[in-house]
Amino acid sequence: MDVSTPPDRLILDEAAPFLDGPGVVVVIDDVDGALVLGAAAAGAHEIRVHQDLITGERSLASHAAAAGVTYRSMPLGPELLDGARVVLLRLPRSLDRLAEVSSLVATHAAPEVTLVAGGRIKHMTTAMNDVLRTVFDRVDVSLARQKSRVLIASGTRRADAAGALSGWPRTERHDDLGLTVAAHGGVFAGTRIDIGTRFLLGQLGSAPPSGTVVDLACGSGVIGTWLALRDPGLRVTATDRSAVAVASARATAEINKVADRITVTRADGLELLADSSESRIVLNPPFHNDATVSTEIARGLFADAGRVLAPDGELWCVWNSHLRYRPILERVVGPTRQLARNRKFTVTASVRR
């Protein structure tokens, strides 16, 4: 099965001169396995992989197993990149994500490493070249092909990269909410608190007391941490499918000194929680799947909440009003009441029946 896209094929073609031979090849944020399978076909023998999304990790595993390709899946960090001579990267849309990843590469990969990073031209900016030039001596740009382009970085500047890396995760204090947000590159909203989350927090103060709560699709962990700071007896389960979100949420809990009461897990929705096991879930659902506006992620999270909530348990949710989620919530969770609405957002509470 060919799961490659034009950016994948261009990355592999530009990387071909570097792939055949001994040494470690690292693949970061492969979408469905095309880069891993292509690198193996080009002669790479020792392949290490990091996928931010757990769903992407599983898709890669399925495709690699079908193709008989072996690799080692690892967290994003020094061990992943240790001694790597080639790194293949699907360019993230976030400059912060690119800055943190490229700093890791330039600090921990082999000094002669070549970073080959590609994406759709419509999602690329010259600022990406500038980010790479802060930690690499040379950045070459490929010719465009099928609306895609590749950046090739070489010549590591280790001292600069190590200095840049020491700034992650970034932090920002929000005195109006009494908390500090910690964020790794690429997590939604970074160290900011998006206006939808702020609107939801304004309503959560009126929520009935509960000994436990689930922060679903937790992002940087703002909601769960804020709740834990308000209620010293509360225990929070925070979950997200993104590794960078999980790392950020753990860092946010730690810097606010509530990590002993917040358990953060990387999972696809609520797959690790039992049916009818939770009394309260809070959610600010994502409505983008990569660059595409989509309601499918939210629909899946609502269904998960309906499964996991105990009878009379509640899902408190904020959503962009134009998405009109209330009928879906009524159907897959239960009776839904509107708690607040402004020009952009609606906050609802759905009761499991």
PDB file of C-alpha atoms in Angstrom, residues 7-263:
ATOM      1  CA  PRO A   7       5.766  16.038   0.472  1.00  0.00           C
ATOM      2  CA  ASP A   8       6.768  12.522   1.580  1.00  0.00           C
ATOM      3  CA  ARG A   9       7.992  11.584  -1.869  1.00  0.00           C
ATOM      4  CA  LEU A  10       9.976  14.790  -2.226  1.00  0.00           C
ATOM      5  CA  ILE A  11      11.555  14.358   1.233  1.00  0.00           C
ATOM      6  CA  LEU A  12      12.612  10.813   0.308  1.00  0.00           C
ATOM      7  CA  ASP A  13      13.977  11.838  -3.079  1.00  0.00           C
ATOM      8  CA  GLU A  14      16.043  14.677  -1.602  1.00  0.00           C
ATOM      9  CA  ALA A  15      17.249  12.441   1.240  1.00  0.00           C
ATOM     10  CA  ALA A  16      18.141   9.476  -1.003  1.00  0.00           C
ATOM     11  CA  PRO A  17      21.879  10.283  -1.243  1.00  0.00           C
ATOM     12  CA  PHE A  18      22.135  10.178   2.558  1.00  0.00           C
ATOM     13  CA  LEU A  19      19.993   7.134   3.374  1.00  0.00           C
ATOM     14  CA  ASP A  20      21.888   4.162   1.936  1.00  0.00           C
ATOM     15  CA  GLY A  21      24.530   3.017   4.384  1.00  0.00           C
ATOM     16  CA  PRO A  22      25.292   2.396   8.045  1.00  0.00           C
ATOM     17  CA  GLY A  23      24.220   4.692  10.850  1.00  0.00           C
ATOM     18  CA  VAL A  24      21.026   5.897  12.479  1.00  0.00           C
ATOM     19  CA  VAL A  25      18.159   7.455  10.525  1.00  0.00           C
ATOM     20  CA  VAL A  26      15.534   9.270  12.589  1.00  0.00           C
ATOM     21  CA  VAL A  27      12.021   9.974  11.314  1.00  0.00           C
ATOM     22  CA  ILE A  28       9.892  12.557  13.141  1.00  0.00           C
ATOM     23  CA  ASP A  29       6.137  13.071  12.678  1.00  0.00           C
ATOM     24  CA  ASP A  30       5.654  10.675   9.787  1.00  0.00           C
ATOM     25  CA  VAL A  31       1.942  10.757   8.969  1.00  0.00           C
ATOM     26  CA  ASP A  32       1.075   7.166   8.045  1.00  0.00           C
ATOM     27  CA  GLY A  33       4.455   5.498   7.690  1.00  0.00           C
ATOM     28  CA  ALA A  34       5.485   6.657   4.224  1.00  0.00           C
ATOM     29  CA  LEU A  35       8.799   8.122   5.371  1.00  0.00           C
ATOM     30  CA  VAL A  36       9.728   5.077   7.450  1.00  0.00           C
ATOM     31  CA  LEU A  37       8.839   2.636   4.689  1.00  0.00           C
ATOM     32  CA  GLY A  38      10.572   4.792   2.092  1.00  0.00           C
ATOM     33  CA  ALA A  39      13.733   5.142   4.196  1.00  0.00           C
ATOM     34  CA  ALA A  40      13.892   1.364   4.665  1.00  0.00           C
ATOM     35  CA  ALA A  41      13.437   0.811   0.927  1.00  0.00           C
ATOM     36  CA  ALA A  42      16.274   3.283   0.247  1.00  0.00           C
ATOM     37  CA  GLY A  43      18.693   1.289   2.389  1.00  0.00           C
ATOM     38  CA  ALA A  44      18.336   2.636   5.939  1.00  0.00           C
ATOM     39  CA  HIS A  45      18.945  -0.142   8.446  1.00  0.00           C
ATOM     40  CA  GLU A  46      18.644   1.410  11.907  1.00  0.00           C
ATOM     41  CA  ILE A  47      15.522   3.572  11.980  1.00  0.00           C
ATOM     42  CA  ARG A  48      14.243   5.398  15.042  1.00  0.00           C
ATOM     43  CA  VAL A  49      10.860   7.102  14.992  1.00  0.00           C
ATOM     44  CA  HIS A  50       8.916   9.665  16.977  1.00  0.00           C
ATOM     45  CA  GLN A  51       5.233  10.313  16.318  1.00  0.00           C
ATOM     46  CA  ASP A  52       3.492  13.109  18.217  1.00  0.00           C
ATOM     47  CA  LEU A  53       0.007  11.642  17.828  1.00  0.00           C
ATOM     48  CA  ILE A  54      -0.688   8.221  19.280  1.00  0.00           C
ATOM     49  CA  THR A  55      -3.087   7.620  16.382  1.00  0.00           C
ATOM     50  CA  GLY A  56      -0.258   8.283  13.922  1.00  0.00           C
ATOM     51  CA  GLU A  57       1.977   5.940  15.904  1.00  0.00           C
ATOM     52  CA  ARG A  58      -0.562   3.152  15.535  1.00  0.00           C
ATOM     53  CA  SER A  59      -1.114   3.802  11.835  1.00  0.00           C
ATOM     54  CA  LEU A  60       2.625   3.615  11.239  1.00  0.00           C
ATOM     55  CA  ALA A  61       2.868   0.361  13.197  1.00  0.00           C
ATOM     56  CA  SER A  62       0.144  -1.214  11.077  1.00  0.00           C
ATOM     57  CA  HIS A  63       1.673  -0.182   7.755  1.00  0.00           C
ATOM     58  CA  ALA A  64       5.205  -1.139   8.805  1.00  0.00           C
ATOM     59  CA  ALA A  65       4.067  -4.571   9.989  1.00  0.00           C
ATOM     60  CA  ALA A  66       2.330  -5.192   6.677  1.00  0.00           C
ATOM     61  CA  ALA A  67       5.497  -4.216   4.817  1.00  0.00           C
ATOM     62  CA  GLY A  68       7.825  -6.196   7.091  1.00  0.00           C
ATOM     63  CA  VAL A  69       9.742  -3.063   8.123  1.00  0.00           C
ATOM     64  CA  THR A  70      11.254  -2.832  11.609  1.00  0.00           C
ATOM     65  CA  TYR A  71      12.017   0.355  13.505  1.00  0.00           C
ATOM     66  CA  ARG A  72      12.250   1.609  17.076  1.00  0.00           C
ATOM     67  CA  SER A  73       9.549   3.979  18.365  1.00  0.00           C
ATOM     68  CA  MET A  74      10.867   6.446  20.974  1.00  0.00           C
ATOM     69  CA  PRO A  75       9.907   9.630  22.836  1.00  0.00           C
ATOM     70  CA  LEU A  76      11.166  12.928  21.479  1.00  0.00           C
ATOM     71  CA  GLY A  77      14.438  13.542  23.300  1.00  0.00           C
ATOM     72  CA  PRO A  78      18.215  13.063  23.355  1.00  0.00           C
ATOM     73  CA  GLU A  79      18.109   9.251  23.133  1.00  0.00           C
ATOM     74  CA  LEU A  80      16.023   9.357  19.953  1.00  0.00           C
ATOM     75  CA  LEU A  81      18.599  11.556  18.216  1.00  0.00           C
ATOM     76  CA  ASP A  82      21.827  10.255  19.724  1.00  0.00           C
ATOM     77  CA  GLY A  83      24.326   9.718  16.899  1.00  0.00           C
ATOM     78  CA  ALA A  84      21.773  10.177  14.097  1.00  0.00           C
ATOM     79  CA  ARG A  85      23.327  10.963  10.721  1.00  0.00           C
ATOM     80  CA  VAL A  86      20.028  11.704   8.901  1.00  0.00           C
ATOM     81  CA  VAL A  87      16.752  13.121  10.217  1.00  0.00           C
ATOM     82  CA  LEU A  88      13.582  13.146   8.116  1.00  0.00           C
ATOM     83  CA  LEU A  89      10.893  15.551   9.283  1.00  0.00           C
ATOM     84  CA  ARG A  90       7.414  16.482   8.133  1.00  0.00           C
ATOM     85  CA  LEU A  91       7.475  20.230   8.666  1.00  0.00           C
ATOM     86  CA  PRO A  92       5.140  21.298  11.461  1.00  0.00           C
ATOM     87  CA  ARG A  93       2.915  24.313  10.976  1.00  0.00           C
ATOM     88  CA  SER A  94       4.118  25.656  14.335  1.00  0.00           C
ATOM     89  CA  LEU A  95       7.408  27.579  14.264  1.00  0.00           C
ATOM     90  CA  ASP A  96       7.812  26.796  17.967  1.00  0.00           C
ATOM     91  CA  ARG A  97       7.620  23.077  17.227  1.00  0.00           C
ATOM     92  CA  LEU A  98      10.223  23.462  14.484  1.00  0.00           C
ATOM     93  CA  ALA A  99      12.466  25.485  16.804  1.00  0.00           C
ATOM     94  CA  GLU A 100      12.373  22.883  19.585  1.00  0.00           C
ATOM     95  CA  VAL A 101      12.816  19.886  17.265  1.00  0.00           C
ATOM     96  CA  SER A 102      15.646  21.458  15.265  1.00  0.00           C
ATOM     97  CA  SER A 103      17.422  22.442  18.490  1.00  0.00           C
ATOM     98  CA  LEU A 104      17.185  18.842  19.695  1.00  0.00           C
ATOM     99  CA  VAL A 105      18.585  17.600  16.397  1.00  0.00           C
ATOM    100  CA  ALA A 106      21.483  20.053  16.335  1.00  0.00           C
ATOM    101  CA  THR A 107      22.335  19.350  19.985  1.00  0.00           C
ATOM    102  CA  HIS A 108      22.124  15.550  20.115  1.00  0.00           C
ATOM    103  CA  ALA A 109      22.504  14.121  16.594  1.00  0.00           C
ATOM    104  CA  ALA A 110      25.894  13.462  15.020  1.00  0.00           C
ATOM    105  CA  PRO A 111      27.769  16.687  14.164  1.00  0.00           C
ATOM    106  CA  GLU A 112      27.553  15.778  10.465  1.00  0.00           C
ATOM    107  CA  VAL A 113      23.774  15.181  10.577  1.00  0.00           C
ATOM    108  CA  THR A 114      21.604  16.227   7.657  1.00  0.00           C
ATOM    109  CA  LEU A 115      18.048  17.331   8.425  1.00  0.00           C
ATOM    110  CA  VAL A 116      15.628  16.921   5.513  1.00  0.00           C
ATOM    111  CA  ALA A 117      12.297  18.604   6.253  1.00  0.00           C
ATOM    112  CA  GLY A 118       9.417  19.044   3.849  1.00  0.00           C
ATOM    113  CA  GLY A 119       5.801  20.061   3.525  1.00  0.00           C
ATOM    114  CA  ARG A 120       3.150  21.706   1.404  1.00  0.00           C
ATOM    115  CA  ILE A 121       4.251  25.098   0.088  1.00  0.00           C
ATOM    116  CA  LYS A 122       0.993  26.703   1.236  1.00  0.00           C
ATOM    117  CA  HIS A 123       1.923  25.848   4.831  1.00  0.00           C
ATOM    118  CA  MET A 124       5.577  26.944   4.565  1.00  0.00           C
ATOM    119  CA  THR A 125       7.055  30.384   5.232  1.00  0.00           C
ATOM    120  CA  THR A 126      10.518  31.897   4.974  1.00  0.00           C
ATOM    121  CA  ALA A 127      10.444  32.109   8.774  1.00  0.00           C
ATOM    122  CA  MET A 128      11.053  28.343   8.793  1.00  0.00           C
ATOM    123  CA  ASN A 129      14.387  28.903   7.045  1.00  0.00           C
ATOM    124  CA  ASP A 130      15.254  31.512   9.677  1.00  0.00           C
ATOM    125  CA  VAL A 131      14.421  29.105  12.509  1.00  0.00           C
ATOM    126  CA  LEU A 132      16.709  26.430  11.043  1.00  0.00           C
ATOM    127  CA  ARG A 133      19.527  28.948  10.518  1.00  0.00           C
ATOM    128  CA  THR A 134      19.617  29.676  14.248  1.00  0.00           C
ATOM    129  CA  VAL A 135      21.046  26.173  14.876  1.00  0.00           C
ATOM    130  CA  PHE A 136      22.475  25.106  11.487  1.00  0.00           C
ATOM    131  CA  ASP A 137      25.151  26.788   9.372  1.00  0.00           C
ATOM    132  CA  ARG A 138      23.505  25.946   6.060  1.00  0.00           C
ATOM    133  CA  VAL A 139      19.909  25.680   4.850  1.00  0.00           C
ATOM    134  CA  ASP A 140      19.271  24.701   1.222  1.00  0.00           C
ATOM    135  CA  VAL A 141      15.863  24.884  -0.434  1.00  0.00           C
ATOM    136  CA  SER A 142      14.721  22.323  -3.014  1.00  0.00           C
ATOM    137  CA  LEU A 143      12.886  23.082  -6.219  1.00  0.00           C
ATOM    138  CA  ALA A 144       9.113  22.945  -5.858  1.00  0.00           C
ATOM    139  CA  ARG A 145       7.313  19.791  -6.967  1.00  0.00           C
ATOM    140  CA  GLN A 146       3.602  18.994  -6.764  1.00  0.00           C
ATOM    141  CA  LYS A 147       3.059  22.042  -4.544  1.00  0.00           C
ATOM    142  CA  SER A 148       5.677  20.779  -2.071  1.00  0.00           C
ATOM    143  CA  ARG A 149       9.160  21.857  -1.081  1.00  0.00           C
ATOM    144  CA  VAL A 150      12.017  20.577   1.101  1.00  0.00           C
ATOM    145  CA  LEU A 151      14.497  22.369   3.380  1.00  0.00           C
ATOM    146  CA  ILE A 152      17.879  20.664   3.881  1.00  0.00           C
ATOM    147  CA  ALA A 153      19.841  21.794   6.946  1.00  0.00           C
ATOM    148  CA  SER A 154      23.440  20.858   7.773  1.00  0.00           C
ATOM    149  CA  GLY A 155      26.381  22.069   9.813  1.00  0.00           C
ATOM    150  CA  THR A 156      25.219  21.912  13.429  1.00  0.00           C
ATOM    151  CA  ARG A 157      25.856  24.863  15.741  1.00  0.00           C
ATOM    152  CA  ARG A 158      25.806  22.919  18.973  1.00  0.00           C
ATOM    153  CA  ALA A 159      26.405  25.762  21.421  1.00  0.00           C
ATOM    154  CA  ASP A 160      23.608  27.842  19.917  1.00  0.00           C
ATOM    155  CA  ALA A 161      21.307  24.821  19.770  1.00  0.00           C
ATOM    156  CA  ALA A 162      21.958  23.834  23.379  1.00  0.00           C
ATOM    157  CA  GLY A 163      21.239  27.397  24.478  1.00  0.00           C
ATOM    158  CA  ALA A 164      17.994  27.465  22.509  1.00  0.00           C
ATOM    159  CA  LEU A 165      16.962  24.065  23.863  1.00  0.00           C
ATOM    160  CA  SER A 166      17.362  25.199  27.465  1.00  0.00           C
ATOM    161  CA  GLY A 167      14.396  27.545  26.942  1.00  0.00           C
ATOM    162  CA  TRP A 168      11.906  24.652  26.591  1.00  0.00           C
ATOM    163  CA  PRO A 169       9.315  24.288  27.882  1.00  0.00           C
ATOM    164  CA  ARG A 170       8.464  27.976  27.826  1.00  0.00           C
ATOM    165  CA  THR A 171       6.386  29.388  30.659  1.00  0.00           C
ATOM    166  CA  GLU A 172       4.011  32.307  31.175  1.00  0.00           C
ATOM    167  CA  ARG A 173       2.311  33.510  34.344  1.00  0.00           C
ATOM    168  CA  HIS A 174      -1.388  34.413  34.199  1.00  0.00           C
ATOM    169  CA  ASP A 175      -2.087  36.316  37.403  1.00  0.00           C
ATOM    170  CA  ASP A 176      -5.781  36.793  36.605  1.00  0.00           C
ATOM    171  CA  LEU A 177      -6.233  33.017  36.801  1.00  0.00           C
ATOM    172  CA  GLY A 178      -3.570  32.343  39.413  1.00  0.00           C
ATOM    173  CA  LEU A 179      -1.589  29.857  37.350  1.00  0.00           C
ATOM    174  CA  THR A 180       1.505  29.468  35.193  1.00  0.00           C
ATOM    175  CA  VAL A 181       1.297  27.709  31.823  1.00  0.00           C
ATOM    176  CA  ALA A 182       4.222  25.600  30.574  1.00  0.00           C
ATOM    177  CA  ALA A 183       4.301  24.686  26.889  1.00  0.00           C
ATOM    178  CA  HIS A 184       6.531  22.706  24.561  1.00  0.00           C
ATOM    179  CA  GLY A 185       6.678  23.716  20.906  1.00  0.00           C
ATOM    180  CA  GLY A 186       3.537  22.893  18.960  1.00  0.00           C
ATOM    181  CA  VAL A 187       0.998  22.524  21.765  1.00  0.00           C
ATOM    182  CA  PHE A 188      -2.281  24.350  21.116  1.00  0.00           C
ATOM    183  CA  ALA A 189      -2.148  28.033  22.176  1.00  0.00           C
ATOM    184  CA  GLY A 190       1.404  27.705  23.501  1.00  0.00           C
ATOM    185  CA  THR A 191       1.775  29.500  26.826  1.00  0.00           C
ATOM    186  CA  ARG A 192      -1.341  31.566  26.139  1.00  0.00           C
ATOM    187  CA  ILE A 193      -4.818  30.657  27.359  1.00  0.00           C
ATOM    188  CA  ASP A 194      -7.183  30.647  24.411  1.00  0.00           C
ATOM    189  CA  ILE A 195     -10.437  32.574  24.703  1.00  0.00           C
ATOM    190  CA  GLY A 196     -12.607  29.462  24.559  1.00  0.00           C
ATOM    191  CA  THR A 197     -10.829  27.954  27.561  1.00  0.00           C
ATOM    192  CA  ARG A 198     -11.128  31.255  29.437  1.00  0.00           C
ATOM    193  CA  PHE A 199     -14.851  31.302  28.768  1.00  0.00           C
ATOM    194  CA  LEU A 200     -15.207  27.730  30.049  1.00  0.00           C
ATOM    195  CA  LEU A 201     -13.186  28.481  33.196  1.00  0.00           C
ATOM    196  CA  GLY A 202     -15.565  31.353  33.931  1.00  0.00           C
ATOM    197  CA  GLN A 203     -18.407  28.834  34.179  1.00  0.00           C
ATOM    198  CA  LEU A 204     -16.587  25.991  35.943  1.00  0.00           C
ATOM    199  CA  GLY A 205     -16.543  27.948  39.192  1.00  0.00           C
ATOM    200  CA  SER A 206     -20.274  27.195  39.491  1.00  0.00           C
ATOM    201  CA  ALA A 207     -19.877  23.463  38.872  1.00  0.00           C
ATOM    202  CA  PRO A 208     -20.974  21.160  41.696  1.00  0.00           C
ATOM    203  CA  PRO A 209     -18.149  19.735  43.836  1.00  0.00           C
ATOM    204  CA  SER A 210     -16.602  16.494  42.680  1.00  0.00           C
ATOM    205  CA  GLY A 211     -13.774  14.394  44.074  1.00  0.00           C
ATOM    206  CA  THR A 212     -12.442  13.597  40.595  1.00  0.00           C
ATOM    207  CA  VAL A 213     -12.563  15.138  37.144  1.00  0.00           C
ATOM    208  CA  VAL A 214     -11.290  14.206  33.694  1.00  0.00           C
ATOM    209  CA  ASP A 215      -9.612  16.896  31.569  1.00  0.00           C
ATOM    210  CA  LEU A 216     -10.252  15.427  28.111  1.00  0.00           C
ATOM    211  CA  ALA A 217      -8.044  16.622  25.211  1.00  0.00           C
ATOM    212  CA  CYS A 218      -6.091  18.471  27.881  1.00  0.00           C
ATOM    213  CA  GLY A 219      -3.602  20.363  25.713  1.00  0.00           C
ATOM    214  CA  SER A 220      -1.214  22.229  27.997  1.00  0.00           C
ATOM    215  CA  GLY A 221      -3.238  21.183  31.047  1.00  0.00           C
ATOM    216  CA  VAL A 222      -4.755  24.581  31.838  1.00  0.00           C
ATOM    217  CA  ILE A 223      -8.238  23.377  32.777  1.00  0.00           C
ATOM    218  CA  GLY A 224      -7.184  20.476  34.989  1.00  0.00           C
ATOM    219  CA  THR A 225      -4.490  22.524  36.721  1.00  0.00           C
ATOM    220  CA  TRP A 226      -6.848  25.454  37.343  1.00  0.00           C
ATOM    221  CA  LEU A 227      -9.426  23.116  38.866  1.00  0.00           C
ATOM    222  CA  ALA A 228      -6.796  21.432  41.061  1.00  0.00           C
ATOM    223  CA  LEU A 229      -5.574  24.808  42.310  1.00  0.00           C
ATOM    224  CA  ARG A 230      -9.144  25.817  43.274  1.00  0.00           C
ATOM    225  CA  ASP A 231      -9.949  22.535  45.050  1.00  0.00           C
ATOM    226  CA  PRO A 232      -7.147  21.010  47.171  1.00  0.00           C
ATOM    227  CA  GLY A 233      -9.072  17.734  47.456  1.00  0.00           C
ATOM    228  CA  LEU A 234      -9.621  17.238  43.741  1.00  0.00           C
ATOM    229  CA  ARG A 235      -7.868  14.537  41.728  1.00  0.00           C
ATOM    230  CA  VAL A 236      -7.573  15.047  37.975  1.00  0.00           C
ATOM    231  CA  THR A 237      -7.059  12.626  35.098  1.00  0.00           C
ATOM    232  CA  ALA A 238      -5.786  14.539  32.055  1.00  0.00           C
ATOM    233  CA  THR A 239      -5.540  12.851  28.685  1.00  0.00           C
ATOM    234  CA  ASP A 240      -4.501  13.825  25.156  1.00  0.00           C
ATOM    235  CA  ARG A 241      -3.457  11.950  22.013  1.00  0.00           C
ATOM    236  CA  SER A 242      -0.489  14.314  21.490  1.00  0.00           C
ATOM    237  CA  ALA A 243       2.886  13.630  23.111  1.00  0.00           C
ATOM    238  CA  VAL A 244       3.737  17.345  23.140  1.00  0.00           C
ATOM    239  CA  ALA A 245       0.440  18.097  24.894  1.00  0.00           C
ATOM    240  CA  VAL A 246       1.098  15.421  27.520  1.00  0.00           C
ATOM    241  CA  ALA A 247       4.600  16.758  28.170  1.00  0.00           C
ATOM    242  CA  SER A 248       3.233  20.301  28.435  1.00  0.00           C
ATOM    243  CA  ALA A 249       0.388  19.299  30.765  1.00  0.00           C
ATOM    244  CA  ARG A 250       2.810  17.494  33.071  1.00  0.00           C
ATOM    245  CA  ALA A 251       5.085  20.535  33.114  1.00  0.00           C
ATOM    246  CA  THR A 252       2.132  22.846  33.850  1.00  0.00           C
ATOM    247  CA  ALA A 253       1.006  20.642  36.742  1.00  0.00           C
ATOM    248  CA  GLU A 254       4.564  20.505  38.090  1.00  0.00           C
ATOM    249  CA  ILE A 255       5.253  24.241  37.979  1.00  0.00           C
ATOM    250  CA  ASN A 256       1.945  24.924  39.758  1.00  0.00           C
ATOM    251  CA  LYS A 257       2.783  22.301  42.422  1.00  0.00           C
ATOM    252  CA  VAL A 258      -0.272  20.106  41.805  1.00  0.00           C
ATOM    253  CA  ALA A 259       1.463  17.245  39.969  1.00  0.00           C
ATOM    254  CA  ASP A 260       0.744  14.886  42.872  1.00  0.00           C
ATOM    255  CA  ARG A 261      -2.987  15.201  42.119  1.00  0.00           C
ATOM    256  CA  ILE A 262      -2.937  15.211  38.308  1.00  0.00           C
ATOM    257  CA  THR A 263      -2.329  12.050  36.288  1.00  0.00           C
TER     258      THR A 263
END
